[in-house]
PDB file of C-alpha atoms and ligand atoms in Angstrom:
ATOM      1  CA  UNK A   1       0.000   0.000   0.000  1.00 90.00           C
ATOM      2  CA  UNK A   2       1.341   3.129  -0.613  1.00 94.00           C
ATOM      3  CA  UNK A   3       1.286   5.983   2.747  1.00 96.00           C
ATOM      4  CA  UNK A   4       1.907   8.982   0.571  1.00 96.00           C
ATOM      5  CA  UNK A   5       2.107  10.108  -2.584  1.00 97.00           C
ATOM      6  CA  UNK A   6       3.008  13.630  -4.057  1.00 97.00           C
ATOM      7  CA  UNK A   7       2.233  14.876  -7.459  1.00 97.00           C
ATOM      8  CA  UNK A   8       3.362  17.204  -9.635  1.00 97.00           C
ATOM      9  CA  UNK A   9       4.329  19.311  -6.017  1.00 98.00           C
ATOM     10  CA  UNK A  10       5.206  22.953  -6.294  1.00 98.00           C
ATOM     11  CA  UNK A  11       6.008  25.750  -4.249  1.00 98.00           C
ATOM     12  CA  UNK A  12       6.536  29.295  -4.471  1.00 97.00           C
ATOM     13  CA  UNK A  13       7.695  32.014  -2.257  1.00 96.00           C
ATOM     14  CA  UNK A  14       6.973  35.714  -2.874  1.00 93.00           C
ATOM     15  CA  UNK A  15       5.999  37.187  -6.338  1.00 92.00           C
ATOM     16  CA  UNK A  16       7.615  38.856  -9.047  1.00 92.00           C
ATOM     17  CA  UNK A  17      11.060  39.663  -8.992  1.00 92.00           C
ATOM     18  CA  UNK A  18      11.350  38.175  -5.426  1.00 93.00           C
ATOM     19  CA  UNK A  19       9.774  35.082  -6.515  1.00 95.00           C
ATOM     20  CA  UNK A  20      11.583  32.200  -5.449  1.00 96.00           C
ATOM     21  CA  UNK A  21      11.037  28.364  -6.785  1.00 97.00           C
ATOM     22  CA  UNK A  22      11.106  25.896  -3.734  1.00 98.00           C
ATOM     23  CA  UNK A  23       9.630  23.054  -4.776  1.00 98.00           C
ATOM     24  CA  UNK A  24       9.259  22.816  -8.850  1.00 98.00           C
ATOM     25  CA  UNK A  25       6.731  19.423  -9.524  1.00 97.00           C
ATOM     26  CA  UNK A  26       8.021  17.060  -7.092  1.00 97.00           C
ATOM     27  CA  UNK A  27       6.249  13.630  -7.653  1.00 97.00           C
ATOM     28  CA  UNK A  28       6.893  10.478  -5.222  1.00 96.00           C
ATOM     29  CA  UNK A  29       5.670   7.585  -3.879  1.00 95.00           C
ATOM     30  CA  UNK A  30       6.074   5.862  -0.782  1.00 96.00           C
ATOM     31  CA  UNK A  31       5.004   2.511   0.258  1.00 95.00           C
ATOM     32  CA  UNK A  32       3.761   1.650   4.241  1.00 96.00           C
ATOM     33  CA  UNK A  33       6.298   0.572   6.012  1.00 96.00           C
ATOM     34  CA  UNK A  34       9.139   2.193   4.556  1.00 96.00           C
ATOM     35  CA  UNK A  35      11.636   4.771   6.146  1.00 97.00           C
ATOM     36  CA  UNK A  36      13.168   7.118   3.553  1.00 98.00           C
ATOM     37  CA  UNK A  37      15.582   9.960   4.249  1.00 98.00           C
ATOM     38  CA  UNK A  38      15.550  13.005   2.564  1.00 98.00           C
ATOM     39  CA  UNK A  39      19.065  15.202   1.612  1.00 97.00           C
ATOM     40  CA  UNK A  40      19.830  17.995  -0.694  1.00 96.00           C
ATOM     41  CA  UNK A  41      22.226  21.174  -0.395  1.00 96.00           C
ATOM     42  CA  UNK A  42      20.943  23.702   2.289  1.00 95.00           C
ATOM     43  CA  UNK A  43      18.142  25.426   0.240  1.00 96.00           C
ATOM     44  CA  UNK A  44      17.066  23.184  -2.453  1.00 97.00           C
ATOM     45  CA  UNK A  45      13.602  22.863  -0.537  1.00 97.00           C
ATOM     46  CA  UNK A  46      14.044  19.889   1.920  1.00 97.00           C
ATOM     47  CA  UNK A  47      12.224  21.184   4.556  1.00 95.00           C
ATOM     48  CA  UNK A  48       9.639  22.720   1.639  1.00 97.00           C
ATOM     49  CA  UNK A  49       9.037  19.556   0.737  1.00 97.00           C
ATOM     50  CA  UNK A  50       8.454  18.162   4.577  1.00 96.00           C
ATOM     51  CA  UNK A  51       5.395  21.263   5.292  1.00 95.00           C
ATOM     52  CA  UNK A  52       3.965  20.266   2.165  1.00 95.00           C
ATOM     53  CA  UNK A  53       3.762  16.724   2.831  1.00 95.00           C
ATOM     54  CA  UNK A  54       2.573  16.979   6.552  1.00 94.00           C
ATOM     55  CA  UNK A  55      -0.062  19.580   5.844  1.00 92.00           C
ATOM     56  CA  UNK A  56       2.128  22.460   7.892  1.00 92.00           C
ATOM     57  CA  UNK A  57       1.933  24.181   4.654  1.00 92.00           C
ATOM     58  CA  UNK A  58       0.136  24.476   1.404  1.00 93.00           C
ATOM     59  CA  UNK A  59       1.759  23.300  -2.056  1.00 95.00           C
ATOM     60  CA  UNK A  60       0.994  26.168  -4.879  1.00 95.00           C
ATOM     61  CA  UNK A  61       0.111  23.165  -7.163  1.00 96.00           C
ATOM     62  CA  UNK A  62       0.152  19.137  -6.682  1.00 97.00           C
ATOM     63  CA  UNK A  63      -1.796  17.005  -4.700  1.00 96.00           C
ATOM     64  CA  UNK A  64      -0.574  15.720  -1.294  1.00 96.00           C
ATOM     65  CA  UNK A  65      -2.133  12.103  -0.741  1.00 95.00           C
ATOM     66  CA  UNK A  66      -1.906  10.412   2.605  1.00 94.00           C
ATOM     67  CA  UNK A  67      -3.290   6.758   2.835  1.00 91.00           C
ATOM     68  CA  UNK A  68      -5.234   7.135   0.431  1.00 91.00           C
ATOM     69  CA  UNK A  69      -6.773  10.560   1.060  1.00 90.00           C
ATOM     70  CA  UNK A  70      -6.281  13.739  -0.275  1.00 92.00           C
ATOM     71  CA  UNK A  71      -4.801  16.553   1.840  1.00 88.00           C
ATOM     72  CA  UNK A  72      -4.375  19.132  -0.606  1.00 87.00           C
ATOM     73  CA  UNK A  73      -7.172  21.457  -1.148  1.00 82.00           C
ATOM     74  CA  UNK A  74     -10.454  22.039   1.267  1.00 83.00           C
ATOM     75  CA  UNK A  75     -10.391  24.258   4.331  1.00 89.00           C
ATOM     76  CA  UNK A  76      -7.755  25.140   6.620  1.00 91.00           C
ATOM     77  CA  UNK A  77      -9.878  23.250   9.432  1.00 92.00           C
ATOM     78  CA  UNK A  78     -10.483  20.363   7.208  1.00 90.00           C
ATOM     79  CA  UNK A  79      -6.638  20.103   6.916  1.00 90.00           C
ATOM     80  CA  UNK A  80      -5.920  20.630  10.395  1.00 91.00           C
ATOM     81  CA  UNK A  81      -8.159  18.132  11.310  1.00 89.00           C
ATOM     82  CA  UNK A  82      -6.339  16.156   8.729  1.00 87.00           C
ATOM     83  CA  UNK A  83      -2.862  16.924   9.976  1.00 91.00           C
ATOM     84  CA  UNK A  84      -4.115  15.446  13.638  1.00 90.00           C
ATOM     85  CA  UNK A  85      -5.378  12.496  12.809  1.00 89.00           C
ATOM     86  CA  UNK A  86      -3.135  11.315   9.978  1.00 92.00           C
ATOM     87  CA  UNK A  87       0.299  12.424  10.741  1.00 95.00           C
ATOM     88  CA  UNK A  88       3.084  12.562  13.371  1.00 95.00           C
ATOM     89  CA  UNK A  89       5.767  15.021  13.239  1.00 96.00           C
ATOM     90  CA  UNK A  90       9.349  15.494  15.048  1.00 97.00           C
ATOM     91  CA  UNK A  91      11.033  18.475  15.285  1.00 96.00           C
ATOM     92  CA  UNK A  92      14.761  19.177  15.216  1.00 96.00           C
ATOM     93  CA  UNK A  93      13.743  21.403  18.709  1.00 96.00           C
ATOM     94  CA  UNK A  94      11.517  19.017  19.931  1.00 97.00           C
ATOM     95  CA  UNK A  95       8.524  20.962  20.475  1.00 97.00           C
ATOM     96  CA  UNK A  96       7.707  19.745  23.917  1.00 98.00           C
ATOM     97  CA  UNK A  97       4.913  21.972  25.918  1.00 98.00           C
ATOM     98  CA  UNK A  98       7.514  22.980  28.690  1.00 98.00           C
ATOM     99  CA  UNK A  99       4.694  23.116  31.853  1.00 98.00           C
ATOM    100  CA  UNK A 100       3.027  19.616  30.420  1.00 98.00           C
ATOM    101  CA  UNK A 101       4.627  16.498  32.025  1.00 98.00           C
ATOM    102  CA  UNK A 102       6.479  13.519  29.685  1.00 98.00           C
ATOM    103  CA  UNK A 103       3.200  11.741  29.803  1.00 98.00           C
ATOM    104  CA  UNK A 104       0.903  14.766  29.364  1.00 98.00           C
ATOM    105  CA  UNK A 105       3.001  15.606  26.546  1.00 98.00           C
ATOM    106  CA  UNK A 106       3.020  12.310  24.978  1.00 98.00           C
ATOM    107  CA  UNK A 107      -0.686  12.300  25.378  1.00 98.00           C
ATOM    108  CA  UNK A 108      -1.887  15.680  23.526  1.00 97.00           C
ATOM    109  CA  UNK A 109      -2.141  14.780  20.146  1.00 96.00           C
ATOM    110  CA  UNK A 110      -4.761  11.966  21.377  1.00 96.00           C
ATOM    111  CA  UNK A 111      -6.707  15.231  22.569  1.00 95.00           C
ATOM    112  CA  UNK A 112      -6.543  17.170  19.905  1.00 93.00           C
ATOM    113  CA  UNK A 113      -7.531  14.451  17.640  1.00 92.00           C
ATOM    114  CA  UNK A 114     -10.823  13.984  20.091  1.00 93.00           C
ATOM    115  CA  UNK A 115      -9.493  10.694  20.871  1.00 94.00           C
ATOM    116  CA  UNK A 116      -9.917   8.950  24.701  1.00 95.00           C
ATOM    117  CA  UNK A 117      -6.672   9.126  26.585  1.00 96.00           C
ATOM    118  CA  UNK A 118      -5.411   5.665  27.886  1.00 95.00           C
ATOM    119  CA  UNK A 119      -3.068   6.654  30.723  1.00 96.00           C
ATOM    120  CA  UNK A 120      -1.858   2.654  30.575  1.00 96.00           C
ATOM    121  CA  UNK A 121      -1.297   3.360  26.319  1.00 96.00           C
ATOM    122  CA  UNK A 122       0.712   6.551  26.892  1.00 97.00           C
ATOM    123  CA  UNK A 123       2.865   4.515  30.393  1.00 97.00           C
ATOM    124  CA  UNK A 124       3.573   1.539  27.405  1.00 97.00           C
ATOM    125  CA  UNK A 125       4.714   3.603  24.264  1.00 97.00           C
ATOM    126  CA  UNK A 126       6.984   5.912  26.990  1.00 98.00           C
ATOM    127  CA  UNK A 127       7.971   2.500  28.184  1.00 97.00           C
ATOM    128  CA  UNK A 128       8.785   1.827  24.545  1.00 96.00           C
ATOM    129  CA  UNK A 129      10.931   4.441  24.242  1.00 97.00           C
ATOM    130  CA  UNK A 130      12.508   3.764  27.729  1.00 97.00           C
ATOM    131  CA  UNK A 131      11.451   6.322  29.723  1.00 98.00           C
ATOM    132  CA  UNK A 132       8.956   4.267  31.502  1.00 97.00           C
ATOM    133  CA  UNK A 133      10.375   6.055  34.710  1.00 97.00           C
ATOM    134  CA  UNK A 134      10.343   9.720  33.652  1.00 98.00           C
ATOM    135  CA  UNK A 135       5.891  10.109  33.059  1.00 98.00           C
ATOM    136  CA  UNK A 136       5.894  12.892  36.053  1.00 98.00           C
ATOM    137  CA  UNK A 137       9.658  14.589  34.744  1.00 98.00           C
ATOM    138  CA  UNK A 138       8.674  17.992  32.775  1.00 98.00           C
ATOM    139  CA  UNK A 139      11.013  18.550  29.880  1.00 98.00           C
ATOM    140  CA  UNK A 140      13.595  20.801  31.746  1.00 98.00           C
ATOM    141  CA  UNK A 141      14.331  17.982  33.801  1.00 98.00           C
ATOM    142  CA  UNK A 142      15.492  15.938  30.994  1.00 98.00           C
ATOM    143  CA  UNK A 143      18.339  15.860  28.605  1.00 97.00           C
ATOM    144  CA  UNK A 144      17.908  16.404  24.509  1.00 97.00           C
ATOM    145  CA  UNK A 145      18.216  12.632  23.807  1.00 97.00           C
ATOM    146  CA  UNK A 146      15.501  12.277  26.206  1.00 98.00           C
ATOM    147  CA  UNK A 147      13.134  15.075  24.806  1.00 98.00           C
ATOM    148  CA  UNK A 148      13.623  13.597  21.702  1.00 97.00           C
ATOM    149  CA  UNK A 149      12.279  10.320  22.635  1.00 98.00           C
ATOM    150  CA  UNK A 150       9.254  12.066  24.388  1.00 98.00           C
ATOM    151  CA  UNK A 151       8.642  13.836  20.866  1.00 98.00           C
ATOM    152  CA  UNK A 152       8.887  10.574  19.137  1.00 98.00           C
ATOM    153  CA  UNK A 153       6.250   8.753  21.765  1.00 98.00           C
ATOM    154  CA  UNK A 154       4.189  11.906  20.789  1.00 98.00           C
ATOM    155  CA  UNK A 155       4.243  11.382  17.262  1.00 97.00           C
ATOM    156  CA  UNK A 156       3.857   7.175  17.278  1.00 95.00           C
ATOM    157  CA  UNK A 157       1.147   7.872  20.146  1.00 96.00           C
ATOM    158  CA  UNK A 158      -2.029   8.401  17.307  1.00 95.00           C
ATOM    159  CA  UNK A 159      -0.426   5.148  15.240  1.00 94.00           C
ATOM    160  CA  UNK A 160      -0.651   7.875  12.313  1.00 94.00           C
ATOM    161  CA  UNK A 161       0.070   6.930   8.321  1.00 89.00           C
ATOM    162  CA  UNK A 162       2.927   8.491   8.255  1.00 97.00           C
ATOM    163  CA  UNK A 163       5.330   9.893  10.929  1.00 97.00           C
ATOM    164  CA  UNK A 164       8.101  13.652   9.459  1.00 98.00           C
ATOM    165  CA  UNK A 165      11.011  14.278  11.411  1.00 98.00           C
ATOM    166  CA  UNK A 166      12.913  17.242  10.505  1.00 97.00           C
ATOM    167  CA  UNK A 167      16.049  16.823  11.511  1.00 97.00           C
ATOM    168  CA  UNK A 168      15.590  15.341  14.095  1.00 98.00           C
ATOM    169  CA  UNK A 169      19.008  14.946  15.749  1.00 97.00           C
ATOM    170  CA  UNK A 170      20.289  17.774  14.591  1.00 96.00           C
ATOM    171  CA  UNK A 171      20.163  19.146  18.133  1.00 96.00           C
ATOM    172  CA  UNK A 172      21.826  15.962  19.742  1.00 97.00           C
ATOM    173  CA  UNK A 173      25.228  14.308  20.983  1.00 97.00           C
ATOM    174  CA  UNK A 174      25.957  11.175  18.628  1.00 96.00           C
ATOM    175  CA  UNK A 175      24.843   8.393  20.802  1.00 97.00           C
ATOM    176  CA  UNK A 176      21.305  10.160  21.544  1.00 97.00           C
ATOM    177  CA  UNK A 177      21.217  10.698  17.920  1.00 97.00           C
ATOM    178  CA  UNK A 178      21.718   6.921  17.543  1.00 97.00           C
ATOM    179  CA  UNK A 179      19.411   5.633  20.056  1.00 97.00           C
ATOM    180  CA  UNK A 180      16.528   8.336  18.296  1.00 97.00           C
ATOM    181  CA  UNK A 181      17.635   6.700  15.031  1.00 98.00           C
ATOM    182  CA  UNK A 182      17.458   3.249  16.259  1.00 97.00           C
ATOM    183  CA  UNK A 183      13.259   4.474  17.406  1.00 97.00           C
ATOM    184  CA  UNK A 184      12.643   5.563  14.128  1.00 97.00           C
ATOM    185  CA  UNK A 185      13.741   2.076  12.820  1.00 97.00           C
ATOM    186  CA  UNK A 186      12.114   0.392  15.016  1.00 96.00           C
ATOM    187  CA  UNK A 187       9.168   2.231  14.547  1.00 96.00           C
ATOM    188  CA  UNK A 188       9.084   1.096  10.933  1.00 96.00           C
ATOM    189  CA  UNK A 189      10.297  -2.328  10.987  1.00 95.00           C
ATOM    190  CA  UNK A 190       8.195  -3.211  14.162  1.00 93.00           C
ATOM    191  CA  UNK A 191       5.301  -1.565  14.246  1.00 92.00           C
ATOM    192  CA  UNK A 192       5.059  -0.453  10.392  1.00 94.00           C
ATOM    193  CA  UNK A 193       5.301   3.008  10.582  1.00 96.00           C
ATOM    194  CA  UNK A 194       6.238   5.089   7.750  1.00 97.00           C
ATOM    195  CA  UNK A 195       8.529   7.391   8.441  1.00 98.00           C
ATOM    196  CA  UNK A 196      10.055  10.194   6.316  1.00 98.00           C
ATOM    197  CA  UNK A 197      12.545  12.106   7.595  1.00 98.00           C
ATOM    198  CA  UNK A 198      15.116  15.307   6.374  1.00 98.00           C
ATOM    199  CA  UNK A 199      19.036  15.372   7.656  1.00 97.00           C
ATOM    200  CA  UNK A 200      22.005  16.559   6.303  1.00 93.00           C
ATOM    201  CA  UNK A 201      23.856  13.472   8.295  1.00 94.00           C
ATOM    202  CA  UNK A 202      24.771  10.910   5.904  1.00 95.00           C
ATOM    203  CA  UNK A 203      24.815   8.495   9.355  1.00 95.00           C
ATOM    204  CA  UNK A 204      21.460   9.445  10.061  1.00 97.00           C
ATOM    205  CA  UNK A 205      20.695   8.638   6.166  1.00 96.00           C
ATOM    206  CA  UNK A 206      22.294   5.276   6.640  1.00 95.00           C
ATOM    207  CA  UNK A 207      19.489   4.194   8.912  1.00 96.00           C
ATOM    208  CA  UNK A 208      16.359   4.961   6.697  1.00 97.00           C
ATOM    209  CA  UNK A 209      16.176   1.926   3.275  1.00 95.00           C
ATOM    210  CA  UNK A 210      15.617   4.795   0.928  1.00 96.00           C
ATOM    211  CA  UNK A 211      17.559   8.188   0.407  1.00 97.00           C
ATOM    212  CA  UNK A 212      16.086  10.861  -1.714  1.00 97.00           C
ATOM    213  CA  UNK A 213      18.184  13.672  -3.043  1.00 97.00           C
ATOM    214  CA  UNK A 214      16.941  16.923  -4.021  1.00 97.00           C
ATOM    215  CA  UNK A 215      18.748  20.038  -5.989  1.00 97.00           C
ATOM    216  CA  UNK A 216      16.917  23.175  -6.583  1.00 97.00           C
ATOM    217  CA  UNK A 217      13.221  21.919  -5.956  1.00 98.00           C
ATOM    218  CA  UNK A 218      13.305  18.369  -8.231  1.00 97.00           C
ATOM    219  CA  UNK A 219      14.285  15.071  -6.887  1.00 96.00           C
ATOM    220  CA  UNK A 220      17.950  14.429  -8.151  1.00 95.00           C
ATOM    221  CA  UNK A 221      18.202  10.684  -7.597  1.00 91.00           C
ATOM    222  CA  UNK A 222      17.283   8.342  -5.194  1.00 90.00           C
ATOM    223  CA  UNK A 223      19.747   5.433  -3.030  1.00 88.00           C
ATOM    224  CA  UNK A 224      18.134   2.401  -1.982  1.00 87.00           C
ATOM    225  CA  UNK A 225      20.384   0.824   0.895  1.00 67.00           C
ATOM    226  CA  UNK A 226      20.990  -2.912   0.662  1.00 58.00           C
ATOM    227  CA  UNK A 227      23.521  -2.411   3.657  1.00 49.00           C
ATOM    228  CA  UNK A 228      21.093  -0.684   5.730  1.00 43.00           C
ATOM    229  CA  UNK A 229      21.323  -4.149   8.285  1.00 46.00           C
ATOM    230  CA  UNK A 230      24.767  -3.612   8.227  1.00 42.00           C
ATOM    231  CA  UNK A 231      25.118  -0.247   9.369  1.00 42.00           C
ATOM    232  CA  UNK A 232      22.162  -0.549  12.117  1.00 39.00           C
TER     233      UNK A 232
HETATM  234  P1  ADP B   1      16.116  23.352   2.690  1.00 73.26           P
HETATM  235  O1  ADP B   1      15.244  22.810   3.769  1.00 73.26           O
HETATM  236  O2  ADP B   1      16.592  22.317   1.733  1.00 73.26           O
HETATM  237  O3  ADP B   1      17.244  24.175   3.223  1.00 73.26           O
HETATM  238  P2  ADP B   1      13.899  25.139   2.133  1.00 73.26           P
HETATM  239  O4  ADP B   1      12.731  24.319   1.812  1.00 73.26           O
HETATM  240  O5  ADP B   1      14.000  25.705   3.506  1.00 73.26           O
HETATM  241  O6  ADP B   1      15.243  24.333   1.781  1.00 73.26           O
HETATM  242  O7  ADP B   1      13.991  26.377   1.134  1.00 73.26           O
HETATM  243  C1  ADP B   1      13.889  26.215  -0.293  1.00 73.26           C
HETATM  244  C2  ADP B   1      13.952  27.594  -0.941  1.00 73.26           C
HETATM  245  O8  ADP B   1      12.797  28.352  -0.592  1.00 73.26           O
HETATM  246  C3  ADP B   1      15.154  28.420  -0.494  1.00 73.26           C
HETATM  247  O9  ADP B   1      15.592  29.186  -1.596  1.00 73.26           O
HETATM  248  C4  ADP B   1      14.566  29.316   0.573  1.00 73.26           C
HETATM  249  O10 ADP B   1      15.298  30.510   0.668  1.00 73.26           O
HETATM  250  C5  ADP B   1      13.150  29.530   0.094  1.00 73.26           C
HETATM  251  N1  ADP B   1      12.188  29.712   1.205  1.00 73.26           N
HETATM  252  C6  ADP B   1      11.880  28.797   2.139  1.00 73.26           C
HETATM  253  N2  ADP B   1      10.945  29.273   2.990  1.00 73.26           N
HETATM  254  C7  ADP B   1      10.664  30.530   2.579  1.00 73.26           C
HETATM  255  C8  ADP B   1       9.775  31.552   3.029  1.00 73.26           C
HETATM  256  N3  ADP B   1       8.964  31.366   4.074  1.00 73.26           N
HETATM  257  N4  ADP B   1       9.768  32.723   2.346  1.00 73.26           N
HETATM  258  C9  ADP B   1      10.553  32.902   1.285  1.00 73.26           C
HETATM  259  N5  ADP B   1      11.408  31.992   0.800  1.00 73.26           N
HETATM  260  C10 ADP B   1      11.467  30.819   1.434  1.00 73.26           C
HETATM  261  P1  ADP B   2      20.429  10.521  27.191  1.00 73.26           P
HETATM  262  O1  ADP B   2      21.390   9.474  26.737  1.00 73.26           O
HETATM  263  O2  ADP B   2      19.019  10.047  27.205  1.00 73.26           O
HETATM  264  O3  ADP B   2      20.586  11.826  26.476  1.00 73.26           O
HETATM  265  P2  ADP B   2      22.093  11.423  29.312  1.00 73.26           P
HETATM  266  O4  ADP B   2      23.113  10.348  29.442  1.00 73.26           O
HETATM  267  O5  ADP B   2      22.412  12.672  28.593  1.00 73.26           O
HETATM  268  O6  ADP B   2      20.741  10.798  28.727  1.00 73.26           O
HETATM  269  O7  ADP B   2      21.569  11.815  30.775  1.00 73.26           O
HETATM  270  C1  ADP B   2      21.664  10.909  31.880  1.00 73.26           C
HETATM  271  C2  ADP B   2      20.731  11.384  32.987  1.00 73.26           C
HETATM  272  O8  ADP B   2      21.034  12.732  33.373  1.00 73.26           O
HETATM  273  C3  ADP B   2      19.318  11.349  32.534  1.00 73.26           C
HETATM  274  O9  ADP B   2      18.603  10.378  33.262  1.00 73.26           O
HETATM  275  C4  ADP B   2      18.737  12.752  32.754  1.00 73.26           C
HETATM  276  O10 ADP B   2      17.627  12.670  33.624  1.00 73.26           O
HETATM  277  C5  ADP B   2      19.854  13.526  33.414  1.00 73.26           C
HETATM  278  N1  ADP B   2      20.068  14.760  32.632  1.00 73.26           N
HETATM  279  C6  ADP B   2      20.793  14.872  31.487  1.00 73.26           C
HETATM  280  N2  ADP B   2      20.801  16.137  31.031  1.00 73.26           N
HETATM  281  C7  ADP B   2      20.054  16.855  31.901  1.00 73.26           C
HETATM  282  C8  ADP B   2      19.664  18.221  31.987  1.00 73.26           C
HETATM  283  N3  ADP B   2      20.052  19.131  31.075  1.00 73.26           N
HETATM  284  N4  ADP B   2      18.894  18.598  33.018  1.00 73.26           N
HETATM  285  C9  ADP B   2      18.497  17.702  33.930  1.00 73.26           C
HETATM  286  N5  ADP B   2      18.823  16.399  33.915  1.00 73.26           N
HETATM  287  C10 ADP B   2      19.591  15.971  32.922  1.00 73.26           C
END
């Protein structure tokens, strides 16, 4: 089955003069249960690409299809509604509520979806992501690896289609990076998951089974990573 499909993407910043081409018909396919990374030179429209996908922002052309249904077009609540109940995101700055606990944290996308909140769900997938022992800790009280692991419980939390990590250990020491890695993996090989997700780390590339390139708004080329075992 494919989890999402883009095509024909574009995007387009300013007007006129100023106008500036981020994403220039960007068309992909990815299947459930596939991790793919996502690289390209600072500006050719990685992150572009990422909003677009996740709903966060609005493609000037394309469609945006997640599971099977279309994101692109209708209102901005229809698309926020959308965004809550279909996707899972991970920021490079986590993006923890700093007065919610680990487990309230973990537990708000459940809420904003509408959804009941199963305080023995949200104790397992924190267990998941070993921090079984932190549900009363508030994010100060934790280090980035840790935060990062509360941020991906957040986003696995809904079971959405797909899961978009930007960056996401951009912000951390190498063997936090590798145990968030090693989540996201798991995540995917485990439980499923699709997960797309933009670095500039060619390690952190190493652990997704597809790498996408992109130059100047277009996909470039594309790595498929028979080795990926070996590396993990
Ligand atoms: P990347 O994530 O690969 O660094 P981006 O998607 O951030 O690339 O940016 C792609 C292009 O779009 C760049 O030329 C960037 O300057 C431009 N761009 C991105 N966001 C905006 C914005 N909000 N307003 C104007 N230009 C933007
Ligand atoms: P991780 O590998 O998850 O990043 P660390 O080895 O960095 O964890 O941290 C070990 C312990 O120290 C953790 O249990 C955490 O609670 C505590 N700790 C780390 N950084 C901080 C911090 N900035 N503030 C408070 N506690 C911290």
């Amino acid at each position: 089955a494919t989890a999402l499909r883009l095509v024909s993407v574009s995007k387009v910043y300013g007007t006129g003069q100023s106008a500036v081409t981020a994403l220039d018909g960007v068309t992909l396919s990815l299947g459930a249960g596939t991790f793919t990374a996502v690289m390209g030179p600072s500006g050719s429209g990685k992150s572009t690409l990422l909003q677009c996908a996740a709903g966060l922002d609005r493609p000037d052309q394309g469609r945006v299809v997640v599971d099977g249904e279309e994101m692109t077009g209708g209102t901005e609540a229809r698309l926020t509604k959308f965004r809550r109940q279909r996707v899972g995101f991970v920021f490079q700055q986590y993006n923890l509520l700093p007065t919610l606990t680990v487990a309230q944290n973990t537990a708000l996308p459940l809420k904003l979806a509408g959804r009941r909140v199963d305080p023995e769900r949200v104790r397992e997938i924190l267990t998941q992501v070993g921090l079984g022992d932190r549900l009363g800790h508030r994010p100060d009280q934790l280090s980035g690896g840790q935060c990062q692991r509360v941020a991906i419980a957040r986003a696995l939390v809904t079971e959405p289609g797909v899961i978009f990590a930007d960056e996401p250990t951009g912000a951390l020491d190498t063997r936090s990076a590798r145990d968030v890695l090693r989540l996201l993996q798991r995540a995917v090989r485990v439980h499923g998951r699709t997960v797309v997700m933009v670095t500039h780390d060619p390690v952190a590339a190493s652990y997704a089974d597809t790498v996408l390139f992109l130059a100047d708004g277009r996909l470039a080329g594309h790595l498929s990573a028979p080795t990926v075992d070996a590396v993990a």
